[in-house]
mmCIF file of C-alpha atoms in Angstrom:
data_model
loop_
_atom_site.group_PDB
_atom_site.id
_atom_site.type_symbol
_atom_site.label_atom_id
_atom_site.label_comp_id
_atom_site.label_asym_id
_atom_site.label_seq_id
_atom_site.Cartn_x
_atom_site.Cartn_y
_atom_site.Cartn_z
ATOM 1 C CA MET A 1 114.246 289.452 167.028
ATOM 2 C CA THR A 2 116.479 292.155 168.478
ATOM 3 C CA ASP A 3 120.139 291.523 167.714
ATOM 4 C CA ARG A 4 122.355 292.022 170.739
ATOM 5 C CA ASN A 5 126.101 292.479 170.669
ATOM 6 C CA ALA A 6 126.555 289.811 173.328
ATOM 7 C CA THR A 7 127.051 286.082 173.679
ATOM 8 C CA VAL A 8 125.542 283.435 175.918
ATOM 9 C CA ALA A 9 127.673 280.371 176.640
ATOM 10 C CA VAL A 10 125.775 277.170 177.406
ATOM 11 C CA ILE A 11 128.084 274.553 178.895
ATOM 12 C CA GLY A 12 126.281 271.241 178.813
ATOM 13 C CA ALA A 13 124.055 271.986 175.829
ATOM 14 C CA GLY A 14 122.314 268.621 175.788
ATOM 15 C CA ASP A 15 119.223 267.647 173.850
ATOM 16 C CA PHE A 16 116.720 268.896 176.415
ATOM 17 C CA ILE A 17 117.449 271.593 179.038
ATOM 18 C CA GLY A 18 120.605 272.901 177.352
ATOM 19 C CA ALA A 19 118.966 273.010 173.943
ATOM 20 C CA GLU A 20 115.953 274.904 175.266
ATOM 21 C CA ILE A 21 118.184 277.437 177.020
ATOM 22 C CA ALA A 22 120.064 278.001 173.774
ATOM 23 C CA LYS A 23 116.833 278.426 171.792
ATOM 24 C CA LYS A 24 115.361 280.863 174.327
ATOM 25 C CA PHE A 25 118.366 283.173 174.445
ATOM 26 C CA ALA A 26 118.887 282.938 170.683
ATOM 27 C CA ALA A 27 115.266 284.027 170.191
ATOM 28 C CA GLU A 28 116.051 287.055 172.371
ATOM 29 C CA GLY A 29 118.861 288.082 170.033
ATOM 30 C CA PHE A 30 121.959 286.662 171.710
ATOM 31 C CA THR A 31 124.665 284.772 169.874
ATOM 32 C CA ILE A 32 124.917 281.315 171.407
ATOM 33 C CA PHE A 33 128.083 279.355 172.062
ATOM 34 C CA ALA A 34 126.935 275.825 172.805
ATOM 35 C CA GLY A 35 129.329 273.216 174.131
ATOM 36 C CA ARG A 36 128.896 269.525 174.897
ATOM 37 C CA ARG A 37 130.729 266.269 174.561
ATOM 38 C CA ASN A 38 130.295 264.920 171.032
ATOM 39 C CA GLY A 39 129.611 268.327 169.545
ATOM 40 C CA ASP A 40 128.326 266.750 166.325
ATOM 41 C CA LYS A 41 125.122 266.033 168.238
ATOM 42 C CA LEU A 42 124.464 269.788 168.248
ATOM 43 C CA ALA A 43 123.709 269.781 164.506
ATOM 44 C CA PRO A 44 119.885 269.634 164.904
ATOM 45 C CA LEU A 45 119.990 272.515 167.409
ATOM 46 C CA VAL A 46 122.152 274.608 165.076
ATOM 47 C CA LYS A 47 119.772 273.934 162.207
ATOM 48 C CA GLU A 48 116.708 274.907 164.242
ATOM 49 C CA ILE A 49 118.182 278.131 165.639
ATOM 50 C CA GLU A 50 119.585 279.264 162.297
ATOM 51 C CA ALA A 51 116.298 278.498 160.542
ATOM 52 C CA LYS A 52 114.660 281.039 162.841
ATOM 53 C CA GLY A 53 117.288 283.685 162.148
ATOM 54 C CA GLY A 54 119.376 283.072 165.257
ATOM 55 C CA SER A 55 123.132 282.781 165.617
ATOM 56 C CA ILE A 56 124.862 279.800 167.218
ATOM 57 C CA HIS A 57 128.364 278.339 167.332
ATOM 58 C CA ALA A 58 128.594 274.667 168.292
ATOM 59 C CA ARG A 59 131.659 273.140 169.909
ATOM 60 C CA SER A 60 132.766 269.786 171.248
ATOM 61 C CA LEU A 61 133.696 270.407 174.858
ATOM 62 C CA ASP A 62 134.915 268.369 177.813
ATOM 63 C CA ALA A 63 134.017 270.669 180.693
ATOM 64 C CA ARG A 64 136.445 268.827 182.996
ATOM 65 C CA LYS A 65 139.419 270.077 180.983
ATOM 66 C CA GLU A 66 140.644 273.490 182.111
ATOM 67 C CA GLU A 67 142.218 274.332 178.771
ATOM 68 C CA GLU A 68 139.019 273.469 176.883
ATOM 69 C CA ILE A 69 136.803 275.595 179.135
ATOM 70 C CA THR A 70 139.221 278.524 178.883
ATOM 71 C CA ALA A 71 139.394 278.310 175.088
ATOM 72 C CA PHE A 72 135.634 277.889 174.720
ATOM 73 C CA LEU A 73 134.774 280.955 176.805
ATOM 74 C CA ASN A 74 137.570 283.018 175.270
ATOM 75 C CA ASP A 75 136.189 282.226 171.816
ATOM 76 C CA ALA A 76 132.707 283.250 172.916
ATOM 77 C CA ASP A 77 133.974 286.512 174.382
ATOM 78 C CA ALA A 78 136.062 287.281 171.308
ATOM 79 C CA HIS A 79 132.967 287.036 169.132
ATOM 80 C CA ALA A 80 131.031 289.498 171.328
ATOM 81 C CA PRO A 81 131.139 290.284 175.061
ATOM 82 C CA LEU A 82 130.187 287.286 177.186
ATOM 83 C CA GLU A 83 126.950 288.378 178.852
ATOM 84 C CA VAL A 84 125.757 285.075 180.323
ATOM 85 C CA CYS A 85 127.470 281.787 181.170
ATOM 86 C CA ILE A 86 125.146 278.908 182.055
ATOM 87 C CA PHE A 87 126.642 275.743 183.496
ATOM 88 C CA ASN A 88 124.246 272.875 182.834
ATOM 89 C CA VAL A 89 126.317 269.680 183.079
ATOM 90 C CA GLY A 90 124.389 266.748 184.563
ATOM 91 C CA ALA A 91 126.050 263.538 185.899
ATOM 92 C CA ASN A 92 122.992 262.105 187.673
ATOM 93 C CA VAL A 93 123.751 258.527 188.715
ATOM 94 C CA ASN A 94 122.312 256.205 191.362
ATOM 95 C CA PHE A 95 124.377 253.472 193.008
ATOM 96 C CA PRO A 96 124.160 251.763 196.407
ATOM 97 C CA ILE A 97 127.063 252.975 198.499
ATOM 98 C CA LEU A 98 128.919 249.646 198.296
ATOM 99 C CA ASP A 99 128.613 249.740 194.517
ATOM 100 C CA THR A 100 129.884 253.314 194.261
ATOM 101 C CA THR A 101 133.413 252.863 192.996
ATOM 102 C CA GLU A 102 136.196 255.368 193.457
ATOM 103 C CA ARG A 103 136.092 255.998 189.726
ATOM 104 C CA VAL A 104 132.339 256.731 189.707
ATOM 105 C CA PHE A 105 132.576 259.088 192.674
ATOM 106 C CA ARG A 106 135.536 260.967 191.203
ATOM 107 C CA LYS A 107 134.078 261.279 187.700
ATOM 108 C CA VAL A 108 130.713 262.517 188.980
ATOM 109 C CA TRP A 109 132.498 265.115 191.117
ATOM 110 C CA GLU A 110 134.600 266.189 188.139
ATOM 111 C CA MET A 111 131.530 266.582 185.933
ATOM 112 C CA ALA A 112 129.057 268.171 188.326
ATOM 113 C CA CYS A 113 131.285 270.207 190.656
ATOM 114 C CA TYR A 114 134.863 270.668 189.455
ATOM 115 C CA SER A 115 133.833 271.595 185.921
ATOM 116 C CA GLY A 116 131.343 274.094 187.353
ATOM 117 C CA PHE A 117 134.163 275.743 189.278
ATOM 118 C CA LEU A 118 136.236 275.978 186.092
ATOM 119 C CA ALA A 119 133.342 277.454 184.108
ATOM 120 C CA GLY A 120 132.461 279.975 186.802
ATOM 121 C CA ARG A 121 136.041 281.095 187.360
ATOM 122 C CA GLU A 122 136.813 281.567 183.677
ATOM 123 C CA ALA A 123 133.526 283.383 183.034
ATOM 124 C CA ALA A 124 134.282 285.701 185.968
ATOM 125 C CA ARG A 125 137.765 286.358 184.600
ATOM 126 C CA LEU A 126 136.191 287.733 181.418
ATOM 127 C CA MET A 127 133.329 289.622 183.077
ATOM 128 C CA LEU A 128 135.142 291.361 185.932
ATOM 129 C CA PRO A 129 137.100 293.851 183.766
ATOM 130 C CA ARG A 130 133.768 295.034 182.267
ATOM 131 C CA GLY A 131 132.040 295.169 185.632
ATOM 132 C CA GLN A 132 128.990 293.186 184.538
ATOM 133 C CA GLY A 133 127.795 289.711 183.661
ATOM 134 C CA ASN A 134 125.682 286.735 184.674
ATOM 135 C CA ILE A 135 126.835 283.282 185.769
ATOM 136 C CA PHE A 136 124.132 280.673 186.359
ATOM 137 C CA PHE A 137 124.381 277.087 187.592
ATOM 138 C CA THR A 138 121.860 274.251 187.194
ATOM 139 C CA GLY A 139 121.183 272.489 190.475
ATOM 140 C CA ALA A 140 118.868 269.654 191.490
ATOM 141 C CA THR A 141 116.975 268.206 194.428
ATOM 142 C CA ALA A 142 120.299 266.560 195.270
ATOM 143 C CA SER A 143 121.818 270.031 195.772
ATOM 144 C CA LEU A 144 119.772 270.324 198.978
ATOM 145 C CA ARG A 145 119.445 266.785 200.312
ATOM 146 C CA GLY A 146 121.169 263.495 199.701
ATOM 147 C CA GLY A 147 118.940 260.601 198.717
ATOM 148 C CA SER A 148 119.480 256.879 199.013
ATOM 149 C CA GLY A 149 121.944 255.794 196.350
ATOM 150 C CA PHE A 150 122.987 259.345 195.460
ATOM 151 C CA ALA A 151 126.161 259.780 197.536
ATOM 152 C CA ALA A 152 128.255 260.651 194.480
ATOM 153 C CA PHE A 153 125.721 262.903 192.752
ATOM 154 C CA ALA A 154 124.495 264.697 195.886
ATOM 155 C CA SER A 155 127.992 265.415 197.161
ATOM 156 C CA ALA A 156 128.927 266.906 193.783
ATOM 157 C CA LYS A 157 125.741 268.974 193.617
ATOM 158 C CA PHE A 158 126.185 270.150 197.215
ATOM 159 C CA GLY A 159 129.681 271.231 196.220
ATOM 160 C CA LEU A 160 128.491 273.058 193.112
ATOM 161 C CA ARG A 161 125.933 274.948 195.211
ATOM 162 C CA ALA A 162 128.716 275.991 197.601
ATOM 163 C CA VAL A 163 130.852 277.199 194.689
ATOM 164 C CA ALA A 164 127.917 279.219 193.360
ATOM 165 C CA GLN A 165 127.104 280.681 196.787
ATOM 166 C CA SER A 166 130.688 281.727 197.431
ATOM 167 C CA MET A 167 130.925 283.284 193.975
ATOM 168 C CA ALA A 168 127.648 285.157 194.467
ATOM 169 C CA ARG A 169 128.888 286.718 197.697
ATOM 170 C CA GLU A 170 132.191 287.700 196.125
ATOM 171 C CA LEU A 171 131.005 288.851 192.716
ATOM 172 C CA GLY A 172 127.588 290.345 193.439
ATOM 173 C CA PRO A 173 129.060 293.591 194.813
ATOM 174 C CA LYS A 174 131.062 293.791 191.572
ATOM 175 C CA ASN A 175 127.874 293.774 189.478
ATOM 176 C CA ILE A 176 128.033 290.133 188.400
ATOM 177 C CA HIS A 177 124.838 288.191 189.020
ATOM 178 C CA VAL A 178 125.543 284.620 190.160
ATOM 179 C CA ALA A 179 122.527 282.369 190.605
ATOM 180 C CA HIS A 180 121.796 278.708 191.347
ATOM 181 C CA LEU A 181 118.636 277.139 189.911
ATOM 182 C CA VAL A 182 117.300 274.153 191.864
ATOM 183 C CA ILE A 183 115.153 271.900 189.673
ATOM 184 C CA ASP A 184 113.167 269.958 192.278
ATOM 185 C CA SER A 185 111.516 267.620 189.820
ATOM 186 C CA GLY A 186 112.132 265.052 187.173
ATOM 187 C CA VAL A 187 112.686 266.815 183.858
ATOM 188 C CA ASP A 188 110.705 265.544 180.891
ATOM 189 C CA THR A 189 113.441 263.742 178.992
ATOM 190 C CA GLU A 190 113.527 260.307 177.442
ATOM 191 C CA TRP A 191 115.993 259.111 180.099
ATOM 192 C CA VAL A 192 113.740 260.224 182.980
ATOM 193 C CA ARG A 193 110.652 258.757 181.324
ATOM 194 C CA GLN A 194 112.390 255.411 180.859
ATOM 195 C CA ARG A 195 113.525 255.340 184.488
ATOM 196 C CA ARG A 196 109.999 256.104 185.719
ATOM 197 C CA LEU A 197 108.544 253.504 183.421
ATOM 198 C CA GLU A 198 110.945 250.860 184.730
ATOM 199 C CA SER A 199 110.523 251.716 188.417
ATOM 200 C CA LEU A 200 106.896 252.850 188.663
ATOM 201 C CA GLY A 201 105.149 251.451 185.596
ATOM 202 C CA PRO A 202 103.121 253.114 182.805
ATOM 203 C CA ASP A 203 100.847 255.003 185.219
ATOM 204 C CA ALA A 204 103.821 257.122 186.293
ATOM 205 C CA LEU A 205 103.804 258.792 182.884
ATOM 206 C CA ASP A 206 100.097 259.616 182.810
ATOM 207 C CA ASN A 207 100.324 262.818 184.855
ATOM 208 C CA PRO A 208 102.148 265.540 182.879
ATOM 209 C CA ASP A 209 102.151 267.788 185.955
ATOM 210 C CA LEU A 210 104.862 265.663 187.579
ATOM 211 C CA LEU A 211 107.534 266.268 184.941
ATOM 212 C CA MET A 212 109.258 269.587 184.257
ATOM 213 C CA PRO A 213 109.241 270.631 180.574
ATOM 214 C CA PRO A 214 112.778 271.682 179.549
ATOM 215 C CA ALA A 215 111.371 274.890 178.051
ATOM 216 C CA SER A 216 110.129 275.875 181.515
ATOM 217 C CA VAL A 217 113.678 275.643 182.822
ATOM 218 C CA ALA A 218 114.837 277.922 180.016
ATOM 219 C CA GLU A 219 112.120 280.440 180.921
ATOM 220 C CA SER A 220 113.333 280.416 184.530
ATOM 221 C CA TYR A 221 116.840 281.247 183.389
ATOM 222 C CA TRP A 222 115.460 284.095 181.315
ATOM 223 C CA GLN A 223 113.644 285.385 184.406
ATOM 224 C CA LEU A 224 116.895 285.316 186.376
ATOM 225 C CA TYR A 225 118.675 287.188 183.608
ATOM 226 C CA SER A 226 115.903 289.791 183.404
ATOM 227 C CA GLN A 227 115.955 290.688 187.116
ATOM 228 C CA PRO A 228 117.026 294.218 188.069
ATOM 229 C CA ARG A 229 120.166 294.260 190.167
ATOM 230 C CA SER A 230 118.197 295.850 192.994
ATOM 231 C CA ALA A 231 116.365 292.517 193.397
ATOM 232 C CA TRP A 232 118.698 289.744 192.293
ATOM 233 C CA THR A 233 117.845 286.164 193.230
ATOM 234 C CA PHE A 234 120.699 283.904 194.246
ATOM 235 C CA GLU A 235 118.713 280.691 194.509
ATOM 236 C CA MET A 236 115.490 279.843 192.716
ATOM 237 C CA GLU A 237 113.626 276.568 193.262
ATOM 238 C CA ILE A 238 111.262 275.384 190.564
ATOM 239 C CA ARG A 239 108.909 272.393 190.493
ATOM 240 C CA PRO A 240 105.625 271.481 188.768
ATOM 241 C CA PHE A 241 102.555 272.193 190.883
ATOM 242 C CA GLY A 242 101.866 268.456 191.119
ATOM 243 C CA GLU A 243 105.244 267.714 192.724
ATOM 244 C CA LYS A 244 105.340 266.986 196.464
ATOM 245 C CA TRP A 245 108.010 268.706 198.518
#
């Protein structure tokens, strides 16, 4: 492991995609600042990364709170220069339109779009004076098309994609790589498996080529980070080869 004098902030460091991102960048020598609601749930991730010689700081974080995002990223940057900020907050819900309450719509927007804006802006504030950095956003199929029952989630993900695109156009010429990763697939998590089991039955879980392993998402983020600036990708779509599209 090569130690790097740099930090990677993972906002939305859940048990699957966020954890794998943290493990991948920690294995590459970065210090990780991992934030999620109920930060005590990060204990297993901290134990695993530290057991392999990595460095990680775990925080409880409500990404919808401006002051919490600012403090979290400032702490990361004070430890070592913030090299990468990855926004990975979810908020995937499905409701018929008449059952989509004002509260649901607003909270999903706050989680999946507004908090992404806060994270991106505050990361840019720290990176611009150094003239370098990477800001990555996790998108979904819903970032590109709205599905039945996904008015709240799709509108928030559409908005996050627009934030990322605007930031990429503004910050790219200033040597800050902004990218949006579209995961056009169900990710192999317990929540997704349970939903498929309930809606499609046991046969839906028999084909492993229809679910995206979280570690594959982490590898895609590493590929984005590793790109030379002469060939930066703004938007990358990933899906298992068995997925229809």
